[in-house]
Coordinates of C-alpha atoms (C1' of nucleotides) in Angstrom, one line a residue:
Chain A
M224 CA 0.0 0.0 0.0
S225 CA 1.5 3.3 -1.0
K226 CA 1.6 6.1 1.5
G227 CA -0.8 8.9 0.7
V228 CA -3.8 9.4 -1.4
T229 CA -4.0 10.9 -4.9
A230 CA -4.4 14.6 -4.5
K231 CA -8.0 15.8 -4.8
S232 CA -7.0 18.4 -7.3
E233 CA -5.2 15.9 -9.5
D234 CA -7.9 13.3 -9.9
Y235 CA -11.0 13.6 -7.8
G236 CA -12.3 10.2 -8.6
R237 CA -9.1 8.5 -7.6
W238 CA -8.8 10.6 -4.5
Y239 CA -12.2 9.4 -3.4
T240 CA -11.4 5.7 -4.1
D241 CA -8.1 6.0 -2.4
V242 CA -9.6 7.6 0.7
I243 CA -12.4 4.9 0.9
T244 CA -10.0 2.0 0.6
K245 CA -7.0 3.4 2.5
A246 CA -9.1 4.5 5.4
Q247 CA -10.5 1.0 5.3
L248 CA -14.1 2.0 5.0
A249 CA -14.7 -0.5 2.2
D250 CA -13.2 -2.8 -0.3
Y251 CA -14.4 -4.3 -3.6
G252 CA -16.4 -7.5 -3.4
P253 CA -15.7 -10.4 -5.8
V254 CA -18.9 -9.8 -7.8
K255 CA -18.8 -6.8 -10.0
G256 CA -20.3 -3.8 -8.4
T257 CA -20.4 -5.3 -4.9
M258 CA -18.7 -3.8 -1.9
V259 CA -17.4 -5.1 1.4
I260 CA -18.1 -2.6 4.2
R261 CA -15.1 -3.0 6.5
P262 CA -15.4 -2.7 10.3
Y263 CA -14.3 0.9 10.4
G264 CA -16.8 1.9 7.7
F265 CA -19.5 -0.2 9.2
S266 CA -19.0 1.5 12.5
L267 CA -19.6 4.8 10.8
W268 CA -22.8 3.4 9.3
E269 CA -23.9 2.2 12.7
S270 CA -23.5 5.7 14.1
V271 CA -25.5 7.2 11.2
K272 CA -28.0 4.4 11.5
S273 CA -28.6 5.0 15.2
A274 CA -29.0 8.7 14.7
F275 CA -31.8 8.0 12.3
D276 CA -33.3 5.1 14.1
N277 CA -33.6 7.0 17.4
R278 CA -35.5 9.7 15.6
F279 CA -37.7 7.4 13.8
K280 CA -38.6 5.6 17.0
A281 CA -39.2 8.9 18.8
T282 CA -41.7 9.8 16.1
G283 CA -43.7 6.6 16.5
H284 CA -42.1 4.3 13.9
V285 CA -41.3 0.7 14.5
N286 CA -38.8 -1.6 12.8
A287 CA -39.7 -4.9 11.0
Y288 CA -38.3 -7.1 8.3
F289 CA -39.8 -8.0 5.0
P290 CA -38.4 -10.7 2.6
L291 CA -35.6 -10.2 0.2
F292 CA -37.5 -12.0 -2.6
I293 CA -40.5 -10.5 -4.3
P294 CA -42.8 -12.3 -6.8
K295 CA -42.1 -10.9 -10.2
S296 CA -45.7 -10.2 -10.7
F297 CA -45.8 -7.8 -7.8
L298 CA -43.4 -5.4 -9.5
S299 CA -45.8 -5.0 -12.4
K300 CA -48.8 -3.9 -10.4
E301 CA -47.9 -0.2 -10.3
A302 CA -47.3 1.0 -13.8
E303 CA -44.8 3.8 -13.1
H304 CA -43.0 1.7 -10.6
V305 CA -42.3 -1.1 -13.1
A306 CA -41.0 1.3 -15.6
G307 CA -38.7 2.7 -13.0
F308 CA -37.1 -0.5 -11.7
A309 CA -37.6 -3.2 -14.4
K310 CA -34.3 -2.4 -16.0
E311 CA -32.2 -3.0 -12.9
C312 CA -33.7 -6.0 -11.2
A313 CA -31.8 -9.2 -10.3
V314 CA -34.0 -12.1 -11.0
V315 CA -33.8 -15.6 -9.5
T316 CA -34.9 -18.1 -12.0
H317 CA -33.6 -21.5 -10.5
H318 CA -33.1 -23.0 -7.1
R319 CA -30.4 -25.6 -7.7
L320 CA -26.9 -26.2 -9.0
M321 CA -25.5 -29.4 -10.2
A322 CA -22.1 -30.8 -11.2
N323 CA -21.4 -29.9 -14.8
P324 CA -22.0 -33.0 -16.9
D325 CA -19.7 -31.7 -19.6
G326 CA -16.8 -30.7 -17.5
D327 CA -15.7 -29.0 -14.3
G328 CA -17.6 -26.9 -11.8
L329 CA -21.2 -26.3 -11.3
V330 CA -24.0 -25.4 -13.6
V331 CA -27.6 -24.4 -13.1
D332 CA -29.8 -27.4 -13.0
P333 CA -32.3 -26.8 -15.8
E334 CA -34.8 -29.0 -14.0
S335 CA -34.9 -26.5 -11.1
A336 CA -36.5 -23.6 -12.9
L337 CA -38.9 -21.7 -10.7
E338 CA -42.7 -21.7 -11.4
E339 CA -42.7 -18.0 -10.8
E340 CA -39.4 -16.2 -11.0
V341 CA -38.6 -14.0 -8.0
V342 CA -37.0 -10.6 -8.0
V343 CA -34.5 -9.5 -5.5
R344 CA -36.0 -6.4 -3.9
P345 CA -34.8 -3.1 -5.5
T346 CA -37.1 -1.5 -2.9
S347 CA -39.9 -3.1 -0.9
E348 CA -43.0 -1.1 -1.7
T349 CA -44.6 -4.1 -3.4
V350 CA -44.1 -6.8 -0.8
I351 CA -45.0 -4.4 1.9
W352 CA -48.2 -3.3 0.3
A353 CA -49.2 -6.9 -0.3
M354 CA -48.9 -7.4 3.4
Y355 CA -50.5 -4.1 4.3
K356 CA -53.6 -5.4 2.4
K357 CA -53.9 -8.1 5.0
W358 CA -53.2 -6.0 8.0
I359 CA -55.3 -2.9 7.3
Q360 CA -59.1 -3.0 7.6
S361 CA -60.2 -0.1 9.7
Y362 CA -59.1 3.5 10.3
R363 CA -58.2 2.0 13.7
D364 CA -55.3 0.2 12.1
L365 CA -53.9 3.5 10.9
P366 CA -51.5 5.1 10.8
L367 CA -49.2 2.1 10.2
L368 CA -45.6 3.4 10.6
I369 CA -43.0 0.7 9.7
N370 CA -39.4 1.0 8.9
Q371 CA -36.8 -1.6 7.9
W372 CA -33.0 -1.6 7.8
V373 CA -32.0 -3.9 4.9
N374 CA -30.0 -4.5 1.8
V375 CA -31.5 -3.9 -1.6
V376 CA -30.2 -4.8 -5.1
R377 CA -30.2 -2.6 -8.2
W378 CA -28.2 -3.9 -11.1
E379 CA -26.3 -0.8 -12.0
M380 CA -24.0 -0.5 -15.0
R381 CA -21.5 1.8 -13.4
T382 CA -20.7 1.5 -9.8
R383 CA -18.6 3.4 -7.2
L384 CA -17.9 2.4 -3.6
F385 CA -20.8 3.6 -1.4
L386 CA -22.2 6.0 -4.0
R387 CA -23.6 3.4 -6.3
T388 CA -23.2 -0.3 -5.7
T389 CA -25.2 -3.2 -7.0
E390 CA -26.2 -4.1 -3.5
F391 CA -26.4 -1.5 -0.8
L392 CA -27.7 -1.0 2.7
W393 CA -30.5 1.4 3.6
Q394 CA -33.5 2.1 5.6
E395 CA -36.8 2.2 4.0
G396 CA -39.9 3.5 5.8
H397 CA -43.4 2.6 4.6
T398 CA -46.3 4.2 6.2
A399 CA -50.1 4.1 5.6
H400 CA -52.5 6.8 6.6
A401 CA -56.2 7.6 6.7
T402 CA -55.9 10.9 5.0
A403 CA -53.9 12.7 2.3
E404 CA -53.0 15.4 4.7
E405 CA -51.6 13.0 7.2
A406 CA -49.4 11.3 4.5
E407 CA -48.2 14.6 3.4
E408 CA -47.3 15.6 6.9
E409 CA -45.5 12.3 7.4
A410 CA -43.4 12.8 4.2
K411 CA -42.4 16.2 5.4
K412 CA -41.7 15.1 9.0
I413 CA -39.3 12.5 7.7
L414 CA -37.6 15.0 5.4
E415 CA -37.0 17.2 8.4
I416 CA -35.4 14.2 10.3
Y417 CA -33.2 13.7 7.2
R418 CA -32.2 17.3 7.2
E419 CA -31.4 17.3 10.9
V420 CA -29.3 14.2 10.8
A421 CA -27.4 15.4 7.7
E422 CA -26.7 18.8 9.1
D423 CA -26.4 18.3 12.8
V424 CA -24.9 14.8 13.0
M425 CA -23.0 14.4 9.7
A426 CA -22.2 18.1 9.4
I427 CA -23.4 18.1 5.8
P428 CA -25.4 21.1 4.7
V429 CA -28.3 20.2 2.5
F430 CA -30.9 21.9 0.3
T431 CA -34.4 20.6 1.1
G432 CA -37.2 20.7 -1.4
L433 CA -39.3 18.9 -4.0
K434 CA -38.1 16.8 -6.9
T435 CA -39.4 17.5 -10.4
D436 CA -41.7 14.9 -12.0
A437 CA -38.7 13.7 -14.0
E438 CA -36.6 13.1 -10.9
K439 CA -39.2 11.8 -8.5
F440 CA -39.6 8.2 -7.4
A441 CA -41.4 5.9 -9.8
G442 CA -44.9 5.5 -8.3
A443 CA -44.9 8.6 -6.1
E444 CA -47.2 11.6 -6.3
H445 CA -44.3 13.7 -5.3
T446 CA -40.8 13.3 -3.8
Y447 CA -39.1 15.5 -1.3
C448 CA -35.3 15.4 -1.0
I449 CA -32.2 16.5 0.7
E450 CA -29.5 17.4 -1.7
A451 CA -25.9 18.0 -0.8
M452 CA -22.9 19.4 -2.6
M453 CA -19.7 17.3 -2.7
S454 CA -16.3 19.0 -2.7
D455 CA -16.0 18.6 -6.4
C456 CA -19.2 20.7 -6.7
R457 CA -21.3 17.8 -7.9
A458 CA -24.7 17.1 -6.3
L459 CA -25.5 14.1 -4.3
Q460 CA -29.1 13.1 -3.5
A461 CA -28.7 12.2 0.1
G462 CA -32.2 11.2 1.1
T463 CA -35.7 11.1 -0.3
S464 CA -39.2 11.0 1.2
H465 CA -42.1 10.2 -1.1
N466 CA -45.8 11.0 -0.8
L467 CA -47.2 8.0 -2.7
G468 CA -50.8 9.2 -2.5
Q469 CA -53.1 6.3 -3.1
N470 CA -51.0 4.8 -6.0
F471 CA -49.8 1.7 -4.2
A472 CA -53.0 1.3 -2.2
K473 CA -54.9 1.2 -5.5
A474 CA -52.4 -1.1 -7.1
F475 CA -52.6 -3.6 -4.2
D476 CA -56.2 -2.8 -3.3
V477 CA -55.6 -1.7 0.2
T478 CA -58.7 -0.1 1.6
F479 CA -59.9 0.7 5.1
Q480 CA -63.3 1.6 6.7
T481 CA -63.5 5.2 7.7
E482 CA -65.0 6.4 11.0
D483 CA -68.2 7.1 9.1
N484 CA -68.2 3.7 7.6
R485 CA -67.1 4.5 4.1
E486 CA -64.5 2.4 2.3
E487 CA -61.4 4.3 1.1
H488 CA -58.0 3.5 -0.2
V489 CA -55.2 4.4 2.2
Y490 CA -52.6 7.1 1.7
A491 CA -49.0 6.1 1.8
T492 CA -45.5 7.4 2.1
S493 CA -42.1 5.8 1.7
W494 CA -38.7 7.2 2.5
G495 CA -35.1 6.1 2.5
V496 CA -31.5 6.9 3.2
S497 CA -28.6 4.6 2.3
T498 CA -25.0 3.8 2.8
R499 CA -24.4 6.4 0.1
L500 CA -24.3 8.8 3.0
I501 CA -20.9 7.4 4.0
G502 CA -19.6 8.4 0.6
A503 CA -21.0 11.8 1.2
I504 CA -19.2 12.2 4.5
A505 CA -15.9 11.3 2.8
M506 CA -16.5 13.7 -0.1
V507 CA -17.8 16.6 1.8
H508 CA -15.2 16.7 4.6
G509 CA -12.2 14.8 3.3
D510 CA -8.9 16.4 2.4
D511 CA -5.6 15.3 0.9
K512 CA -4.6 13.6 4.1
G513 CA -7.7 11.4 4.1
L514 CA -11.0 11.5 5.9
R515 CA -12.1 14.1 8.4
L516 CA -14.9 12.7 10.4
P517 CA -17.5 14.8 12.3
P518 CA -17.1 13.9 16.0
R519 CA -20.7 12.9 16.4
I520 CA -20.2 9.9 14.1
A521 CA -16.5 9.2 14.4
P522 CA -15.9 5.6 15.6
H523 CA -13.0 7.0 17.7
Q524 CA -13.3 10.6 18.6
V525 CA -9.9 10.7 20.2
V526 CA -6.9 8.4 19.5
V527 CA -4.1 8.3 22.0
V528 CA -0.6 7.9 20.6
P529 CA 2.0 7.2 23.3
I530 CA 5.5 8.4 22.4
G531 CA 8.5 6.5 23.7
K532 CA 11.6 4.6 22.8
N533 CA 10.4 1.2 23.9
A534 CA 7.6 -0.8 25.5
E535 CA 8.7 0.5 28.9
D536 CA 8.3 4.1 27.8
V537 CA 4.9 3.4 26.4
N538 CA 3.9 1.7 29.6
S539 CA 5.0 4.7 31.6
V540 CA 2.9 6.9 29.3
L541 CA -0.2 4.7 29.9
E542 CA 0.5 4.8 33.6
Y543 CA 0.7 8.6 33.4
L544 CA -2.7 8.6 31.8
T545 CA -4.3 6.2 34.3
G546 CA -7.4 7.7 35.7
T547 CA -7.3 10.5 33.1
L548 CA -8.5 8.3 30.3
E549 CA -11.1 6.8 32.5
A550 CA -12.4 10.3 33.3
V551 CA -12.4 11.1 29.6
K552 CA -14.4 8.0 28.8
A553 CA -16.8 8.7 31.7
E554 CA -17.7 11.9 29.8
G555 CA -19.0 9.7 27.0
I556 CA -16.0 10.4 24.8
R557 CA -15.0 7.5 22.5
C558 CA -11.4 7.2 23.1
Y559 CA -8.9 4.7 21.6
V560 CA -5.4 4.0 22.7
D561 CA -3.0 3.0 19.9
D562 CA -0.4 1.1 21.9
R563 CA 0.8 -0.9 19.0
D564 CA 4.4 -2.0 19.3
G565 CA 6.8 -1.7 16.4
V566 CA 4.9 1.0 14.6
T567 CA 6.4 4.5 14.9
P568 CA 4.4 7.4 16.2
G569 CA 4.8 9.2 12.9
F570 CA 3.2 6.2 11.1
K571 CA 0.3 6.3 13.6
F572 CA -0.2 10.0 13.1
N573 CA -0.6 9.5 9.4
E574 CA -2.8 6.5 9.7
W575 CA -5.3 8.1 12.1
E576 CA -5.3 11.2 10.0
M577 CA -6.2 9.0 7.0
K578 CA -9.0 7.5 9.1
G579 CA -10.2 11.0 10.1
V580 CA -10.2 10.7 13.8
P581 CA -11.1 14.2 15.0
V582 CA -8.6 14.6 17.9
R583 CA -5.2 13.0 18.4
L584 CA -3.8 12.9 21.9
E585 CA 0.0 12.7 22.0
V586 CA 1.8 12.0 25.2
G587 CA 5.6 11.7 25.6
S588 CA 8.2 12.5 28.1
R589 CA 8.0 16.2 27.4
D590 CA 4.4 16.2 28.3
M591 CA 4.9 14.1 31.4
E592 CA 7.5 16.5 32.8
Q593 CA 5.0 19.3 32.6
N594 CA 2.0 17.3 33.6
V595 CA 0.2 18.1 30.3
V596 CA -0.9 16.3 27.2
T597 CA -0.8 17.4 23.5
L598 CA -4.0 17.6 21.5
V599 CA -4.1 17.9 17.7
R600 CA -7.2 18.8 15.7
R601 CA -7.7 16.8 12.5
D602 CA -9.8 19.5 10.9
S603 CA -7.2 22.3 11.2
G604 CA -4.0 20.5 12.3
E605 CA -3.8 22.9 15.2
K606 CA -1.8 21.6 18.2
V607 CA -2.4 22.6 21.8
S608 CA -0.9 21.6 25.1
V609 CA -3.4 21.1 27.9
P610 CA -3.1 20.3 31.6
K611 CA -3.8 16.7 32.3
D612 CA -6.6 17.5 34.8
K613 CA -8.5 19.7 32.2
L614 CA -8.4 17.0 29.5
G615 CA -12.0 15.9 29.6
E616 CA -13.6 19.3 29.3
E617 CA -11.0 20.4 26.8
I618 CA -11.8 17.4 24.5
L619 CA -15.5 18.0 24.8
R620 CA -15.0 21.6 23.8
L621 CA -12.7 20.7 20.9
L622 CA -15.1 18.0 19.6
D623 CA -17.9 20.5 19.7
E624 CA -15.8 23.0 17.9
I625 CA -14.7 20.5 15.2
Q626 CA -18.3 19.4 14.6
K627 CA -19.3 23.1 14.0
S628 CA -16.2 23.9 12.0
L629 CA -16.7 21.0 9.6
Y630 CA -20.3 22.0 9.1
N631 CA -19.4 25.7 8.6
Q632 CA -16.6 24.8 6.1
A633 CA -19.0 22.7 4.1
K634 CA -21.7 25.3 4.2
T635 CA -19.4 28.1 3.2
F636 CA -18.1 26.0 0.3
R637 CA -21.6 25.1 -0.8
D638 CA -22.9 28.6 -0.6
E639 CA -19.9 30.0 -2.4
H640 CA -20.5 27.6 -5.2
T641 CA -24.2 28.1 -5.5
L642 CA -24.8 31.0 -7.9
T643 CA -27.9 32.7 -8.9
V644 CA -28.0 33.4 -12.6
E645 CA -30.4 35.0 -15.0
S646 CA -28.9 34.1 -18.4
Y647 CA -28.5 30.8 -20.0
D648 CA -24.9 31.6 -21.0
E649 CA -24.0 32.2 -17.4
F650 CA -25.8 29.0 -16.5
K651 CA -23.8 27.0 -19.1
S652 CA -20.4 28.3 -18.1
I653 CA -20.9 27.5 -14.5
I654 CA -22.1 24.0 -15.3
E655 CA -19.5 23.3 -17.9
E656 CA -16.7 24.4 -15.6
K657 CA -18.2 22.2 -12.9
S658 CA -18.0 25.1 -10.5
G659 CA -21.2 24.6 -8.7
F660 CA -24.9 24.7 -8.4
V661 CA -27.0 27.2 -10.3
K662 CA -30.1 28.8 -8.9
C663 CA -32.4 30.1 -11.5
G664 CA -35.9 30.4 -12.8
W665 CA -37.7 27.5 -14.5
D666 CA -40.9 27.7 -16.4
G667 CA -42.1 24.3 -15.0
D668 CA -42.1 22.6 -18.4
P669 CA -40.6 19.1 -18.4
K670 CA -39.5 19.8 -22.0
T671 CA -37.3 22.7 -20.8
E672 CA -35.8 20.6 -18.1
A673 CA -35.0 17.8 -20.6
A674 CA -33.6 20.3 -23.1
I675 CA -31.2 21.7 -20.5
Q676 CA -30.2 18.3 -19.4
E677 CA -29.6 17.2 -22.9
E678 CA -27.3 20.1 -23.6
T679 CA -25.5 20.5 -20.3
K680 CA -26.0 17.2 -18.4
A681 CA -27.2 19.3 -15.5
T682 CA -30.5 18.3 -13.8
I683 CA -32.8 20.0 -11.4
R684 CA -31.6 18.8 -8.1
C685 CA -34.5 20.3 -6.2
I686 CA -37.2 22.9 -6.1
P687 CA -36.5 24.5 -2.7
F688 CA -39.3 25.1 -0.3
E689 CA -38.6 28.8 -0.1
Q690 CA -39.7 30.4 -3.3
Q691 CA -39.3 33.9 -4.7
V692 CA -40.5 33.9 -8.3
D693 CA -41.9 37.4 -8.6
D694 CA -40.4 38.9 -11.8
L695 CA -38.3 35.8 -12.3
S696 CA -38.1 34.3 -15.8
C697 CA -37.1 30.9 -17.0
V698 CA -33.4 30.8 -17.6
Y699 CA -33.9 28.7 -20.8
S700 CA -37.2 29.8 -22.3
G701 CA -37.5 33.3 -21.0
K702 CA -41.1 32.7 -20.0
P703 CA -42.2 33.7 -16.5
A704 CA -40.7 31.3 -14.0
K705 CA -43.0 28.9 -12.2
Y706 CA -40.2 28.0 -9.7
Q707 CA -36.8 29.0 -8.7
V708 CA -34.8 25.8 -8.8
V709 CA -31.3 24.4 -8.1
F710 CA -29.5 22.8 -11.0
G711 CA -26.4 20.8 -10.7
K712 CA -24.5 17.8 -12.1
A713 CA -25.4 14.8 -10.1
Y714 CA -23.6 11.7 -9.0
Chain B
rC10 C1' -24.7 -2.0 -25.2
rG11 C1' -20.7 1.4 -28.2
rG12 C1' -15.3 3.2 -27.7
rG13 C1' -10.5 2.5 -25.0
rG14 C1' -7.4 -0.3 -21.7
rU15 C1' -5.5 -4.0 -18.3
rG16 C1' -4.8 -9.2 -16.4
rU17 C1' 2.6 -11.4 -13.8
rG18 C1' 3.7 -13.1 -5.3
rG19 C1' -1.1 -9.5 -0.7
rC20 C1' -0.8 -4.3 -3.4
rG21 C1' 1.5 -1.4 -7.4
rC22 C1' 4.3 -2.4 -11.6
rA23 C1' 8.7 -4.0 -15.1
rG24 C1' 9.8 -8.0 -18.4
rC25 C1' 6.4 -9.2 -24.0
rC26 C1' 8.3 -5.6 -29.7
rC27 C1' 13.4 -9.2 -30.5
rG28 C1' 10.8 -16.8 -27.1
rG29 C1' 15.7 -19.6 -23.5
rU30 C1' 12.1 -21.2 -17.7
rA31 C1' 10.5 -14.5 -13.6
rG32 C1' 12.2 -9.4 -11.4
rC33 C1' 11.6 -4.5 -8.8
rG34 C1' 9.1 -1.3 -5.0
rC35 C1' 5.7 -1.6 -1.0
rA36 C1' 3.7 -5.0 2.4
rC37 C1' 4.9 -9.7 5.3
rC38 C1' 8.5 -12.8 8.7
rU39 C1' 13.2 -13.0 12.0
rG40 C1' 17.1 -10.3 14.5
rC41 C1' 19.6 -5.8 16.2
rU42 C1' 19.5 -0.5 16.4
rU43 C1' 15.3 3.0 16.5
rU44 C1' 10.5 5.8 18.0
rG45 C1' 7.5 14.0 19.2
rG46 C1' 5.4 13.3 11.4
rG47 C1' 5.0 7.4 7.1
rA48 C1' 12.6 4.4 10.8
rG49 C1' 17.6 1.9 9.3
rC50 C1' 20.6 -2.3 8.4
rA51 C1' 21.0 -7.6 7.8
rG52 C1' 18.7 -12.1 6.7
rG53 C1' 14.1 -14.7 5.0
rG54 C1' 9.2 -16.6 2.9
rG55 C1' 5.8 -16.3 -1.0
rG56 C1' 4.1 -16.2 -8.1
rU57 C1' 3.5 -23.2 -12.9
rC58 C1' 2.7 -14.9 -15.5
rG59 C1' -6.4 -14.7 -16.0
rU60 C1' -8.2 -19.4 -18.5
rA61 C1' -8.2 -23.0 -22.6
rG62 C1' -6.1 -24.4 -27.0
rG63 C1' -2.2 -23.9 -30.8
rU64 C1' 3.0 -22.9 -33.0
rU65 C1' 8.0 -24.3 -31.2
rC66 C1' 13.5 -28.3 -28.9
rA67 C1' 11.7 -24.3 -25.7
rA68 C1' 6.1 -19.6 -24.4
rA69 C1' 4.9 -14.5 -19.3
rU70 C1' 6.7 -13.4 -24.4
rC71 C1' 4.1 -15.4 -30.9
rC72 C1' -1.2 -17.0 -32.8
rU73 C1' -6.5 -18.2 -31.7
rA74 C1' -10.4 -18.4 -28.5
rU75 C1' -12.5 -17.3 -24.0
rC76 C1' -13.3 -15.0 -19.2
rA77 C1' -12.7 -11.2 -15.8
rC78 C1' -12.0 -6.3 -14.3
rC79 C1' -11.1 -1.0 -15.0
rC80 C1' -11.9 3.8 -17.6
rC81 C1' -15.0 7.0 -21.0
rG82 C1' -20.4 7.5 -23.1
rA83 C1' -26.5 6.3 -22.8
rC84 C1' -29.5 4.8 -17.2
rC85 C1' -29.6 5.2 -11.8
rA86 C1' -30.1 6.2 -4.1

RNA sequence: CGGGGUGUGGCGCAGCCCGGUAGCGCACCUGCUUUGGGAGCAGGGGGUCGUAGGUUCAAAUCCUAUCACCCCGACCA
């Protein structure tokens, strides 16, 4: 393994892959497009997951598990939904292998063809709604607020670690409601959770808004999204929340009896965030030394590197810290001692910087003489000496500051690269130079959207909730703008 | 699916044009010296060169086929 990572400025794509693999977040799996999430990366995912899960539970949602396999026929029940996913479904056609009669290895036993082929879930709306049909009879059964944390498979042509893999992990919530208003409220409530976790926990500033019809989920009435800017100025859809209206209820004939004894189709939402967010964390905060993790999700918030000539020295450092580290941990700080033998401190510094640990704690003889320890911030590289007995409070303060600083850096970057334009020429030059998002007027016509995409590859990332369209005209057609939208090139 | 490229110890590569039985860097193992920014020296282990055929006295090298992966384009969380 070579030492550093490819510089961001030299080759962004390679930089990203280098960071992901060298920080040991993930590795390539043996099947094309698959990914192994390594323990360090999985720990990150667990932090992200629990931030969401706690909030889902606090708002009345419960977790469950629905099967991986879906009857092929289910997928075709909702017309738009089929169109959206048919092209990327893995299909199980047989259930048995046999020794190859003509040679080595195994072949599919042709005798074992399935009566009805099954699809590996690309998303679970269809199985879930088939079950909801059984479970929902009365308004008393509503709302039904279920979430699941599972893997899904979408057979993608081009894949990238975390951002787009054939199989990925996510959370998918599926809710059923008695009224359209309630479903709408739910979709927005979830979007707010997504925004909060993205910004407050992962330190990733996001635009929130509505997807255009072209970009919305197949089968949804409308889709809300959080949209983030990566450090190469490209857009990443970081989470979506769909108001499905009665589309799936109608497709699966899910009705309920209202309080006044009418029969009505239920109203639905679905919403998801995926391991893609781990890629976003790397791309939003990382630098040429590797990851920079926001303290709230960092597997280790502090790593201790003892400095010494031999094992004896290291032991005396650890002894020096006895009590102190316990106090730090008692503050709820995730602290890891790197007491590996035979690896130089310099090597450890670089390794933990690659892994993005927010604070490094160095202790050597110089510190011990003065009864201090040395703290180094990963975000700024700043080094400070602090008295041993103030360590806990100082770390807490630093972690808090790093969390804010990472958010602010990302926000400043995003804002500096989000330009409001009026002319299509300006629009094109910004998009072509890949220098950011463009905010501009749009006449609301899908043809305009398609024409712009055709020419520039930029898409409408979202229609922000806050709208000011007075006197605004469409950047492309010149007609009065229906919305002010955010354009960008997307991952 | 269209265009381009690559398959050689764990990783990154050289060797191929001009056949002669495999080498370099990193990583790994052992020992000694080291340790506040990726340590040094010495010794050592590991590859039938993607796969299958063919040509040849001889194939990593030439020919044919095949598979896999990567990059660029059309689709996508």
